[in-house]
PDB file of C-alpha atoms in Angstrom:
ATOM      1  CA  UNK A  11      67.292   7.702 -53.453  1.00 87.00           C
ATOM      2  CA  UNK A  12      65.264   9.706 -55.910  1.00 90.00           C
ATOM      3  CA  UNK A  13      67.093  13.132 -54.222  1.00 93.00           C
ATOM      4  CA  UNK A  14      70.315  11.658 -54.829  1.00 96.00           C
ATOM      5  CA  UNK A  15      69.424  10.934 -58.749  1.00 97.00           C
ATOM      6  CA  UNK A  16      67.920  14.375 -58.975  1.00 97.00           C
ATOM      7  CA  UNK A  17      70.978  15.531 -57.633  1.00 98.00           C
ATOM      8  CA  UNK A  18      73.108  13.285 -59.856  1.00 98.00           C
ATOM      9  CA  UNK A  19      71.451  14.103 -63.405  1.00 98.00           C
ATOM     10  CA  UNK A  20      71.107  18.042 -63.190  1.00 98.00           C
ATOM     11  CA  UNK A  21      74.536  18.066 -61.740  1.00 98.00           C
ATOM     12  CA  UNK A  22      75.342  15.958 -64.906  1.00 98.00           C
ATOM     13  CA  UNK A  23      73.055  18.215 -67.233  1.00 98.00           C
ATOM     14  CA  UNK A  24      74.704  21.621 -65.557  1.00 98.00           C
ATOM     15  CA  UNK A  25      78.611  20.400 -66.428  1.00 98.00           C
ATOM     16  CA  UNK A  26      77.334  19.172 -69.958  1.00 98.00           C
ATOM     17  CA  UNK A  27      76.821  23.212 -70.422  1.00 98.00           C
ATOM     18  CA  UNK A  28      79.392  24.458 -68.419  1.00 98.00           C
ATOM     19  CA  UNK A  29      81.259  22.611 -70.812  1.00 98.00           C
ATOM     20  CA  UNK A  30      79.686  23.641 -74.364  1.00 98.00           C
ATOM     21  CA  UNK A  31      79.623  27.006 -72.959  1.00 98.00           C
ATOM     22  CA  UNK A  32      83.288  26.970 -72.720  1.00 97.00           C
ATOM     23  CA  UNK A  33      83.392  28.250 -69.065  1.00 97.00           C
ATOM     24  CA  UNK A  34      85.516  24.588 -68.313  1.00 98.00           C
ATOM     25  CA  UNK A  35      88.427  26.349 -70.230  1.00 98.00           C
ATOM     26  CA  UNK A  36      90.215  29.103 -68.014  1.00 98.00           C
ATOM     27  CA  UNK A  37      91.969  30.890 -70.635  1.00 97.00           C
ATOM     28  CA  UNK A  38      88.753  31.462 -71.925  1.00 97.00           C
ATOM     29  CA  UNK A  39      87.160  32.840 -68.512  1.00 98.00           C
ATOM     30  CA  UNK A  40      90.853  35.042 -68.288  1.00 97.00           C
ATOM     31  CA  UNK A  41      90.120  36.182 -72.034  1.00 97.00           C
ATOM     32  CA  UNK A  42      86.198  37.317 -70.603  1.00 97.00           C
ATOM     33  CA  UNK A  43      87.582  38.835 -67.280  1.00 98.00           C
ATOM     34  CA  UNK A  44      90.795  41.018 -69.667  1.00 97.00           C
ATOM     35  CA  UNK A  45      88.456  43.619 -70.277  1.00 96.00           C
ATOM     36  CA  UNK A  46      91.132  46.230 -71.237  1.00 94.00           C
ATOM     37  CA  UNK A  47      93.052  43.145 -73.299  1.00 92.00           C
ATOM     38  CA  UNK A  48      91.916  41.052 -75.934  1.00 89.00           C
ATOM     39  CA  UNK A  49      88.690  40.854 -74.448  1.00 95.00           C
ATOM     40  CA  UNK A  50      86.382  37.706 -75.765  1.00 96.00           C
ATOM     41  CA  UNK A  51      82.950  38.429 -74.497  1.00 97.00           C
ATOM     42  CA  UNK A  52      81.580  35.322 -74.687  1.00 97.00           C
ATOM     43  CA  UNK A  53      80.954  34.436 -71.205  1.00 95.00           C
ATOM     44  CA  UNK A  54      78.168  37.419 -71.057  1.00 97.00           C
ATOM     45  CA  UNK A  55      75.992  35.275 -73.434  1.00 98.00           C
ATOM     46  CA  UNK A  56      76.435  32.407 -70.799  1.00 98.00           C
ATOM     47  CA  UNK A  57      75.478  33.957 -67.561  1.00 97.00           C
ATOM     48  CA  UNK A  58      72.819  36.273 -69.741  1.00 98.00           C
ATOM     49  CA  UNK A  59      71.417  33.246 -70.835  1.00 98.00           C
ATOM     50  CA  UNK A  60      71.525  31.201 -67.792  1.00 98.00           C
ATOM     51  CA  UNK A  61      70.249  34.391 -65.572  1.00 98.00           C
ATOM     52  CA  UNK A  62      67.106  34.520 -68.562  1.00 98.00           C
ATOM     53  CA  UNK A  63      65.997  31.288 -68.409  1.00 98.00           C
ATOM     54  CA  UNK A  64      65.860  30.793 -64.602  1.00 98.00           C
ATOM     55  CA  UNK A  65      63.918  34.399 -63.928  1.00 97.00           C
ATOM     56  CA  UNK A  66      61.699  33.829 -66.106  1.00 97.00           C
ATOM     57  CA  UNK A  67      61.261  30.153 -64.902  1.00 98.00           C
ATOM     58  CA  UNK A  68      61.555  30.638 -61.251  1.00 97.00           C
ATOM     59  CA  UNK A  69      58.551  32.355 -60.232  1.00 95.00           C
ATOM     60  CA  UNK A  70      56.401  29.588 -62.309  1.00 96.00           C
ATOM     61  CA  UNK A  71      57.806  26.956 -59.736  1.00 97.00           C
ATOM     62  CA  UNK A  72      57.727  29.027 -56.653  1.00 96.00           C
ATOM     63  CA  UNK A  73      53.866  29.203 -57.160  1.00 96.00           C
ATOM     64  CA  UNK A  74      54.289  25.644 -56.001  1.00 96.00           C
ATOM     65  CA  UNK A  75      53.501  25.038 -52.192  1.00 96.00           C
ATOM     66  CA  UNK A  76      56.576  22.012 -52.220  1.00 97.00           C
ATOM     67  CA  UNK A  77      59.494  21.428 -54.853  1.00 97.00           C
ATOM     68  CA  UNK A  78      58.181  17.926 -56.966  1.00 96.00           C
ATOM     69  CA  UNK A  79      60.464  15.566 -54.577  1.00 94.00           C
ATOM     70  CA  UNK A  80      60.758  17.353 -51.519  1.00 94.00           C
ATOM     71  CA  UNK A  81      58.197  18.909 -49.090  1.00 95.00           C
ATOM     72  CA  UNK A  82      59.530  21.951 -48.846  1.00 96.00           C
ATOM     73  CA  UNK A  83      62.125  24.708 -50.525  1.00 97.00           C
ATOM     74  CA  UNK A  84      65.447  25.082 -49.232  1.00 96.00           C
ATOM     75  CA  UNK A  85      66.066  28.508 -50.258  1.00 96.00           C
ATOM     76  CA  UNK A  86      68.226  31.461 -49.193  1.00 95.00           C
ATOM     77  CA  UNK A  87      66.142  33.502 -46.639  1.00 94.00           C
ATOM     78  CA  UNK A  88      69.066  36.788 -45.879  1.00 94.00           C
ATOM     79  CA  UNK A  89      68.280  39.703 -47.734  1.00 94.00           C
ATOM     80  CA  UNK A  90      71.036  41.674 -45.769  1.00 96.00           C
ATOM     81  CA  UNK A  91      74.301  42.724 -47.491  1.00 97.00           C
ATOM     82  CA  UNK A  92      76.951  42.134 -44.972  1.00 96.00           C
ATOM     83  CA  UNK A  93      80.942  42.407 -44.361  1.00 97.00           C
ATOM     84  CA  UNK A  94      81.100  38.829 -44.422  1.00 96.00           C
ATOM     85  CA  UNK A  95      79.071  38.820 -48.195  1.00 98.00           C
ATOM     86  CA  UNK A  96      81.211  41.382 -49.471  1.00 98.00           C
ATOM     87  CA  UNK A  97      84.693  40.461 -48.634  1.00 98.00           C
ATOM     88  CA  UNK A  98      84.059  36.510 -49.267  1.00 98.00           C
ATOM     89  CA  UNK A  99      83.115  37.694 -52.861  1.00 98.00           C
ATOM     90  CA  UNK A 100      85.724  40.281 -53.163  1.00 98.00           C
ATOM     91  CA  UNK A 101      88.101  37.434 -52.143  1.00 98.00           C
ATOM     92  CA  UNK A 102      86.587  34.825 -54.296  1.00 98.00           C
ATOM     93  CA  UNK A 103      86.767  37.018 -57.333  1.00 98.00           C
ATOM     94  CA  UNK A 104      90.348  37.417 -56.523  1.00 98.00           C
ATOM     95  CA  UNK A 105      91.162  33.837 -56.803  1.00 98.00           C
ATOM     96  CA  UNK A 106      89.098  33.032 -59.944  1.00 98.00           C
ATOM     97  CA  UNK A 107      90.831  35.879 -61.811  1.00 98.00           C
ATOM     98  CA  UNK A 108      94.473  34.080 -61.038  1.00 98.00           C
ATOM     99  CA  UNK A 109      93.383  31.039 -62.651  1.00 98.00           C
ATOM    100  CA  UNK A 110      89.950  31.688 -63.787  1.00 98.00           C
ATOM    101  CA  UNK A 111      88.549  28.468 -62.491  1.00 98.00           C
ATOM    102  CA  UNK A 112      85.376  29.051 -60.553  1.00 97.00           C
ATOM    103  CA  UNK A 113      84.184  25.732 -58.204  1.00 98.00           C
ATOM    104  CA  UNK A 114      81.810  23.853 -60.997  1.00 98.00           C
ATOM    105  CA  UNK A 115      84.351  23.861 -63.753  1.00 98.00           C
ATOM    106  CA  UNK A 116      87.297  23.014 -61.701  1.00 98.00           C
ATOM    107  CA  UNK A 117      85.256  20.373 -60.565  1.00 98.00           C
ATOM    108  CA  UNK A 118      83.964  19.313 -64.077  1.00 98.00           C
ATOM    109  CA  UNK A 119      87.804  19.096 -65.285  1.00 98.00           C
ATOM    110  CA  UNK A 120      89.363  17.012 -63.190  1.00 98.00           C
ATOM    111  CA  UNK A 121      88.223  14.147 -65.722  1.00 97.00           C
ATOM    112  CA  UNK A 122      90.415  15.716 -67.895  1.00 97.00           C
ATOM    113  CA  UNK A 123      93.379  14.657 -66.148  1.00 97.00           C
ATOM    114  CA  UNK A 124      95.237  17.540 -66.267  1.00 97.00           C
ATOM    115  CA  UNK A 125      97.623  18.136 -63.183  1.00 97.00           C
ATOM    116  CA  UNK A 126      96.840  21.769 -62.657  1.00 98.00           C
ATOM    117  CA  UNK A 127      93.141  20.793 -62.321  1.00 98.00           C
ATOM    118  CA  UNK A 128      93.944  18.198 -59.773  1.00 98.00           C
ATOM    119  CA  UNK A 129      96.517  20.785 -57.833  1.00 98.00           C
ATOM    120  CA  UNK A 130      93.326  23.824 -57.958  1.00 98.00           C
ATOM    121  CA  UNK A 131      90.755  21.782 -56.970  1.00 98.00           C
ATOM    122  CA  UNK A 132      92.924  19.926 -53.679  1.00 98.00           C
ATOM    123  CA  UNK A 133      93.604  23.484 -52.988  1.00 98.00           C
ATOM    124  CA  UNK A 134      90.101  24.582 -53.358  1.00 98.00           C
ATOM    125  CA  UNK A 135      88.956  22.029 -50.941  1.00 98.00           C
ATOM    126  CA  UNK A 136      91.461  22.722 -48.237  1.00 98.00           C
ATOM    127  CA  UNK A 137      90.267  26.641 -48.588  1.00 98.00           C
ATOM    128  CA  UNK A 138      86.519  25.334 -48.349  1.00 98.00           C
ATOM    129  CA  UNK A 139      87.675  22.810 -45.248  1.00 97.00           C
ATOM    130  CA  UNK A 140      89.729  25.813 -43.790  1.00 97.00           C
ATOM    131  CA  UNK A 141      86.581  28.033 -43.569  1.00 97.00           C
ATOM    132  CA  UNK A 142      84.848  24.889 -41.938  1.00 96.00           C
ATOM    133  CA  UNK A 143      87.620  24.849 -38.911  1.00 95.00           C
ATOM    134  CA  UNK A 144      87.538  28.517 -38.910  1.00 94.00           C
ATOM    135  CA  UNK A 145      83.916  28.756 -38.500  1.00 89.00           C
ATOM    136  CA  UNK A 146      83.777  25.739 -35.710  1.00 85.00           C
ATOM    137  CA  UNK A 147      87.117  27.588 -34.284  1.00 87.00           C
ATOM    138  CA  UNK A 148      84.969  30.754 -33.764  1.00 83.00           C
ATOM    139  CA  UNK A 149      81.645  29.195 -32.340  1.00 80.00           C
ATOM    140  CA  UNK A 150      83.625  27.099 -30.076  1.00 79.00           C
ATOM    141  CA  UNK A 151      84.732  30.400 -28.762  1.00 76.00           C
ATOM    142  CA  UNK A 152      81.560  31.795 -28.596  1.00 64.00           C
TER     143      UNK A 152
ATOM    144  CA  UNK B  22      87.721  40.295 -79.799  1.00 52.00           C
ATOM    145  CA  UNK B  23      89.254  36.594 -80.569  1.00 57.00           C
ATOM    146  CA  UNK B  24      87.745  33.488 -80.207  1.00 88.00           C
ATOM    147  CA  UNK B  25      83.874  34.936 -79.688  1.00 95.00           C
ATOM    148  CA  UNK B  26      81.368  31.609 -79.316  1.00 96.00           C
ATOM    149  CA  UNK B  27      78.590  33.722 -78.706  1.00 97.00           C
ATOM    150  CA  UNK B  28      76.094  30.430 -80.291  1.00 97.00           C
ATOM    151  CA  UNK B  29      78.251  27.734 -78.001  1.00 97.00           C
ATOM    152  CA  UNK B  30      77.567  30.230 -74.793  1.00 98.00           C
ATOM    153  CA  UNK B  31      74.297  30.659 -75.118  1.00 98.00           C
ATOM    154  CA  UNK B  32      73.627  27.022 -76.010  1.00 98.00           C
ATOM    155  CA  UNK B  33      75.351  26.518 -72.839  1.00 98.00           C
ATOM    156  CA  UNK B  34      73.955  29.131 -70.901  1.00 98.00           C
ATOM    157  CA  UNK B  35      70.434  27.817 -71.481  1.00 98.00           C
ATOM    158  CA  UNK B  36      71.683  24.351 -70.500  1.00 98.00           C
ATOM    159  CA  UNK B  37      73.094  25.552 -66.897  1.00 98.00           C
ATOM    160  CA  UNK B  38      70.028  27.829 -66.394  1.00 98.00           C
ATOM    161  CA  UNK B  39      67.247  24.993 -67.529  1.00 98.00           C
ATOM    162  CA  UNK B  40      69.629  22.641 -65.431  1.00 98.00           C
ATOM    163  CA  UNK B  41      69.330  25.305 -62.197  1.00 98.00           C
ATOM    164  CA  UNK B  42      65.946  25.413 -62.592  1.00 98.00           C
ATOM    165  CA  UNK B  43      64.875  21.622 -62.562  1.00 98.00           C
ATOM    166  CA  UNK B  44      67.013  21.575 -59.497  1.00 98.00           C
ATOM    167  CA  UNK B  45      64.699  23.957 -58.309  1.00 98.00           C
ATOM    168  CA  UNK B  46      61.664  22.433 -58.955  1.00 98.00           C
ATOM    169  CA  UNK B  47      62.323  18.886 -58.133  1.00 98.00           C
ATOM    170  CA  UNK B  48      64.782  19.328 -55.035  1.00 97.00           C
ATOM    171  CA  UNK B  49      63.618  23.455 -54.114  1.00 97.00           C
ATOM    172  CA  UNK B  50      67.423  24.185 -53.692  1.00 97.00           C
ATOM    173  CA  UNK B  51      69.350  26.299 -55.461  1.00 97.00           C
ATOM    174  CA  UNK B  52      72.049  24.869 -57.750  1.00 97.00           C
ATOM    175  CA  UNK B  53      75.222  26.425 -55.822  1.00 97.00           C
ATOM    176  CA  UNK B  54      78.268  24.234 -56.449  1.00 98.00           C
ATOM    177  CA  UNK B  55      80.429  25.761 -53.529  1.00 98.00           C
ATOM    178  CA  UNK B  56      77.848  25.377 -51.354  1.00 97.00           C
ATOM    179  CA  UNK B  57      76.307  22.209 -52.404  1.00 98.00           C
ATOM    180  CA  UNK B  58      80.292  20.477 -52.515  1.00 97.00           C
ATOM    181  CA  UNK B  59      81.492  22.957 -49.461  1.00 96.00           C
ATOM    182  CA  UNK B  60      78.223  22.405 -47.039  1.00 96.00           C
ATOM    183  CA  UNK B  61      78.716  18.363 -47.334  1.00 97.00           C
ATOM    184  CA  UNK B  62      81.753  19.275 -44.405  1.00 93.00           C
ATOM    185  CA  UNK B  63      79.473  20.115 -42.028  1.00 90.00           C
ATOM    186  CA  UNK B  64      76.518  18.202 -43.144  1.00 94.00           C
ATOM    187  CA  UNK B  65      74.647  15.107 -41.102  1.00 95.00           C
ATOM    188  CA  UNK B  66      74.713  11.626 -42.934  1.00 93.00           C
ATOM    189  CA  UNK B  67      71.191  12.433 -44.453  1.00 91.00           C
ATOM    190  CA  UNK B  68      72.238  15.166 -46.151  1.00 94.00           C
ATOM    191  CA  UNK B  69      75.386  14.251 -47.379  1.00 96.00           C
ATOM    192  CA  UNK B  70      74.442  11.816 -49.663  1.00 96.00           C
ATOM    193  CA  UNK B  71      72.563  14.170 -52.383  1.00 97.00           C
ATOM    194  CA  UNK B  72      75.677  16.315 -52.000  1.00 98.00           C
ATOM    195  CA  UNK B  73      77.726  13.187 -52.886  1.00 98.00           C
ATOM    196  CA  UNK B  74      75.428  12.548 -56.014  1.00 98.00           C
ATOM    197  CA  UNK B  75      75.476  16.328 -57.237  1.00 98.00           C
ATOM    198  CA  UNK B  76      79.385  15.953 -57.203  1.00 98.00           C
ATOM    199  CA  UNK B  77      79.038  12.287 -59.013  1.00 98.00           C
ATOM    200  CA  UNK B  78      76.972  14.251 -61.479  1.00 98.00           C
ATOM    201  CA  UNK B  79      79.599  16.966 -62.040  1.00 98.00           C
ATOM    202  CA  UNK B  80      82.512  14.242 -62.418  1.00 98.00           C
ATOM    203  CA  UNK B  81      80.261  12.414 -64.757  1.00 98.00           C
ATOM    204  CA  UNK B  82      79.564  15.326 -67.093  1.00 98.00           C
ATOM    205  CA  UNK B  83      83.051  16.074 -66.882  1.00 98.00           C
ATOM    206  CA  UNK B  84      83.538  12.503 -67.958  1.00 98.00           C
ATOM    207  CA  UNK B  85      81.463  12.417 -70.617  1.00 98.00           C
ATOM    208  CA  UNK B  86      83.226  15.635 -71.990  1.00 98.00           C
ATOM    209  CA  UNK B  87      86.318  14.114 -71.996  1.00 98.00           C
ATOM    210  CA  UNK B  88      85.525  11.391 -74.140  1.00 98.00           C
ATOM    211  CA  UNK B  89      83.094  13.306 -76.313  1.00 97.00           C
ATOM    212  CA  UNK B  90      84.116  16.787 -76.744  1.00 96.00           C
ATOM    213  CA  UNK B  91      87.816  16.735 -75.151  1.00 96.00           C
ATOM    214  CA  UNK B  92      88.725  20.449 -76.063  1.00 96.00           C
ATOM    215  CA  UNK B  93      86.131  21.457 -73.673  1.00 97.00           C
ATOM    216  CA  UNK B  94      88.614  20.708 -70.702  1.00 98.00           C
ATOM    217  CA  UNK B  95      91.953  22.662 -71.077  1.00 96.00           C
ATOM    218  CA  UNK B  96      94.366  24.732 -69.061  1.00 96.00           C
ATOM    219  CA  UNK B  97      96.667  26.665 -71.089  1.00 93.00           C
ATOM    220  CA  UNK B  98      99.073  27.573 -70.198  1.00 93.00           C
ATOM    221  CA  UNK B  99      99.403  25.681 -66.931  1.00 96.00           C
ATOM    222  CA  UNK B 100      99.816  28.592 -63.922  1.00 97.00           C
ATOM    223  CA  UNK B 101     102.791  27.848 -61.849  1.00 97.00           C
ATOM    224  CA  UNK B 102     102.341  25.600 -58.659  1.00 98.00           C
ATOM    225  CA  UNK B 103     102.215  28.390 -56.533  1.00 98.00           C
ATOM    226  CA  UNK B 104      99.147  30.376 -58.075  1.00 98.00           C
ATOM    227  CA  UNK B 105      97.571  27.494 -58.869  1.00 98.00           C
ATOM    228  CA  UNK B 106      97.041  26.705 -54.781  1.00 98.00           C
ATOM    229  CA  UNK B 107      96.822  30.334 -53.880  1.00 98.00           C
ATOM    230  CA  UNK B 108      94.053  30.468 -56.490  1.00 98.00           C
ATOM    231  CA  UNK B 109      92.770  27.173 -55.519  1.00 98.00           C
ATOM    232  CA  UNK B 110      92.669  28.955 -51.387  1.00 98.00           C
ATOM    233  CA  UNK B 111      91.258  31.919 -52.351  1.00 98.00           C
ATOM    234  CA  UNK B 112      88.194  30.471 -54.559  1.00 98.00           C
ATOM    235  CA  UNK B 113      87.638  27.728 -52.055  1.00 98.00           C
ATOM    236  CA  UNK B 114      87.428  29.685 -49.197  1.00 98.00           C
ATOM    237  CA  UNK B 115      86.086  32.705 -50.752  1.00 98.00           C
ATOM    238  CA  UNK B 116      83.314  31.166 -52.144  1.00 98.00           C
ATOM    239  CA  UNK B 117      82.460  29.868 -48.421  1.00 98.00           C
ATOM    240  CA  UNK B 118      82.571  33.357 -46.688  1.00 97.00           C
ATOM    241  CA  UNK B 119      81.031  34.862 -49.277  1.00 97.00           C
ATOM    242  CA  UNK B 120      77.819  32.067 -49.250  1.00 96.00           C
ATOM    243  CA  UNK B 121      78.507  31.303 -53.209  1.00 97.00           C
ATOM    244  CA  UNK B 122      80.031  31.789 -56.426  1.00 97.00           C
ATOM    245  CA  UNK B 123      79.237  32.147 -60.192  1.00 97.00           C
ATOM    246  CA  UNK B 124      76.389  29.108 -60.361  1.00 97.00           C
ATOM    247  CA  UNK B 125      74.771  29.855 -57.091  1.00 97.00           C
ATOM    248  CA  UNK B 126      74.920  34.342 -57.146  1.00 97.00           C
ATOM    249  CA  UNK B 127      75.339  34.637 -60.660  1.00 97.00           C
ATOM    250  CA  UNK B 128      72.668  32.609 -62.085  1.00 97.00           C
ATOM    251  CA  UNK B 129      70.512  31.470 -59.255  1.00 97.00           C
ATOM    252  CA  UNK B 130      70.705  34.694 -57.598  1.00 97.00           C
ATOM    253  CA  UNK B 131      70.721  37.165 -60.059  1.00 97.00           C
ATOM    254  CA  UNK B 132      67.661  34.887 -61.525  1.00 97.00           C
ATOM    255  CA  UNK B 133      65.829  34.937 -58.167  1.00 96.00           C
ATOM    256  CA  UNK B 134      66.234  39.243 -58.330  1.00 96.00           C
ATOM    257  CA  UNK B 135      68.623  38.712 -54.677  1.00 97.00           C
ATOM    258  CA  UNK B 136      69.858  42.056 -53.429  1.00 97.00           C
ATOM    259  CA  UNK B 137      72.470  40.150 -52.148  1.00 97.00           C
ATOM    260  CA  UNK B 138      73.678  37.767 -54.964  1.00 98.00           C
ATOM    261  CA  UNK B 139      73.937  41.120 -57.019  1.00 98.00           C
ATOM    262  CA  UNK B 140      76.134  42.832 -54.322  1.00 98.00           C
ATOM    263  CA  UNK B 141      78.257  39.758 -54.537  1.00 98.00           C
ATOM    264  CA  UNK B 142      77.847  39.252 -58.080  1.00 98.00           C
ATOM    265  CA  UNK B 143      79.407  42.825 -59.085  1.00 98.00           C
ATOM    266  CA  UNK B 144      82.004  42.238 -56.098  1.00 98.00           C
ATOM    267  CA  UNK B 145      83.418  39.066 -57.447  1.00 98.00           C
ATOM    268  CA  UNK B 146      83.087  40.242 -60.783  1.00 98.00           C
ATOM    269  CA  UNK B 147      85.018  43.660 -60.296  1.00 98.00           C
ATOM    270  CA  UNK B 148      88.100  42.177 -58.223  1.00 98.00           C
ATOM    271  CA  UNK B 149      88.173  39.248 -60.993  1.00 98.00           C
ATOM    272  CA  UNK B 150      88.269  42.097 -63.308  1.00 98.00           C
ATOM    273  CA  UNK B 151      90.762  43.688 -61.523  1.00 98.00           C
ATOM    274  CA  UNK B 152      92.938  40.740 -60.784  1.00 98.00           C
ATOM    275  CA  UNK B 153      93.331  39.548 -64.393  1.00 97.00           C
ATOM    276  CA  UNK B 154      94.485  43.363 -65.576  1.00 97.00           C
ATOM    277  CA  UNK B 155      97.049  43.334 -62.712  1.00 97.00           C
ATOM    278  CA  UNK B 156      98.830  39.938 -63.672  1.00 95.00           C
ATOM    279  CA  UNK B 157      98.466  40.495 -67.172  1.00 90.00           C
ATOM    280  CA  UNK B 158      98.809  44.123 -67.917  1.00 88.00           C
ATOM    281  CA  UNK B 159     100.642  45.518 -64.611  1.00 87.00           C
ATOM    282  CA  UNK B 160     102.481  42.459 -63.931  1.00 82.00           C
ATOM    283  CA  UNK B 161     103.073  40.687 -67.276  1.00 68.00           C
ATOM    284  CA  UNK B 162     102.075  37.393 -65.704  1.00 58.00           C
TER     285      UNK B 162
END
């Protein structure tokens, strides 16, 4: 119960700035990405900020033994850069330049009610539950 | 330059990196929307229901947006159907293969000094880059 509120109110806290940060508009994420057009570089001073706070934050709570709710961290352990890394990124980028909707503010606009939003984010899913079937596809043929 | 918020962005910014971090601290995951929303597919029971809450949270805070602040939510001008899904494909499973996107490489990565959230980082970055000058400035779309 107390994961799930965790869970809840940061998730609530995180699309309260995605929002004031403007990164839940995607003409504004097109305008950051048009570097050779009229370029507004405003989403530098979000992910500069955002990157800031958390390195400078995270090694204070990895010196932790547990996380406060848990008994242990869940984090990333790969340090390899594979094929796999590389092209998922290179196809991701791909697909938030067409629209310039990245998962967490697609997500965070759907209360806005907007078709489009609605139409990205069912096709979002289906690309995140066609990677599931492609995955269990593979192992089942391993 | 039009339309520069660099105060609104950083105010922002802070927000999403403070709101990474507590997620951090009190859960010890990192705050990766694809893989928080895309891992509750192949998830057991247990660990589906924090997944379910993050995404509550996310809906919420869009919610609460769209009452208080409604210009924060826009698309315009609305992409055609068709780039709308392809974009929609691409992102979703992109952001699978690739192990995560902006919130979980970009901020939590990068943060955490990851080798590989930067290789991803400047990957997704570049071909977003590249993308937006070929349907705007090659294109005209």
């Amino acid at each position: 119960m107390r994961a799930m509120l965790v869970s809840f109110f940061t998730a609530f806290v995180f699309a309260l700035g995605l929002g004031i940060a403007g990164m839940t508009r995607p003409e504004k994420v097109v305008a950051f990405l048009d570097v050779f057009g009229s370029w507004d570089p405003s989403l530098a001073f979000v992910m500069g900020s955002a990157v800031l706070v958390y390195s400078v934050a995270y090694r204070r709570v990895l010196r932790r033994t547990h996380p406060v709710m848990e008994r242990m961290f869940h984090l990333p352990q790969r340090i390899d850069i594979d094929r796999r890394l590389l092209v998922g990124a290179a196809v991701f980028g791909t697909g938030w330049g067409l629209v310039g909707f990245c998962p967490g503010p697609a997500l965070v606009g759907l209360a806005s009610g907007i078709p489009g939003v609605l139409v990205f984010v069912a096709a979002m899913l289906a690309g995140m539950g066609l990677f599931h079937l492609w995955g269990k596809a593979a192992a089942d043929r391993a | 330059m039009e339309n520069f918020t660099p105060i609104a962005s950083t105010i922002g910014g802070l927000l999403i990196g403070l709101a990474g971090i507590a997620f951090l601290a009190l859960s010890g995951r990192i705050a990766g929307i694809s893989g928080i929303v895309g891992g509750i597919l192949g998830a057991p029971a247990t660990d589906r229901r924090w997944r379910f809450a993050f995404l509550a949270g996310l809906l919420a805070g869009g919610w609460a947006l769209a009452v208080f602040h409604p210009p924060a939510l826009s698309m315009e001008p609305l992409p055609s159907v068709t780039r709308l899904v392809v974009a929609g494909l691409l992102v979703g499973f992109g952001t699978r293969l690739g192990s995560g996107c902006t919130s979980g490489h970009g901020v939590c990565g990068l943060g955490r000094l990851s080798r590989r959230s930067l290789a991803a980082t400047a990957t997704f970055m570049t071909t977003a880059i590249v993308t937006v000058f070929v349907t705007r400035h090659v294109v005209g779309g």
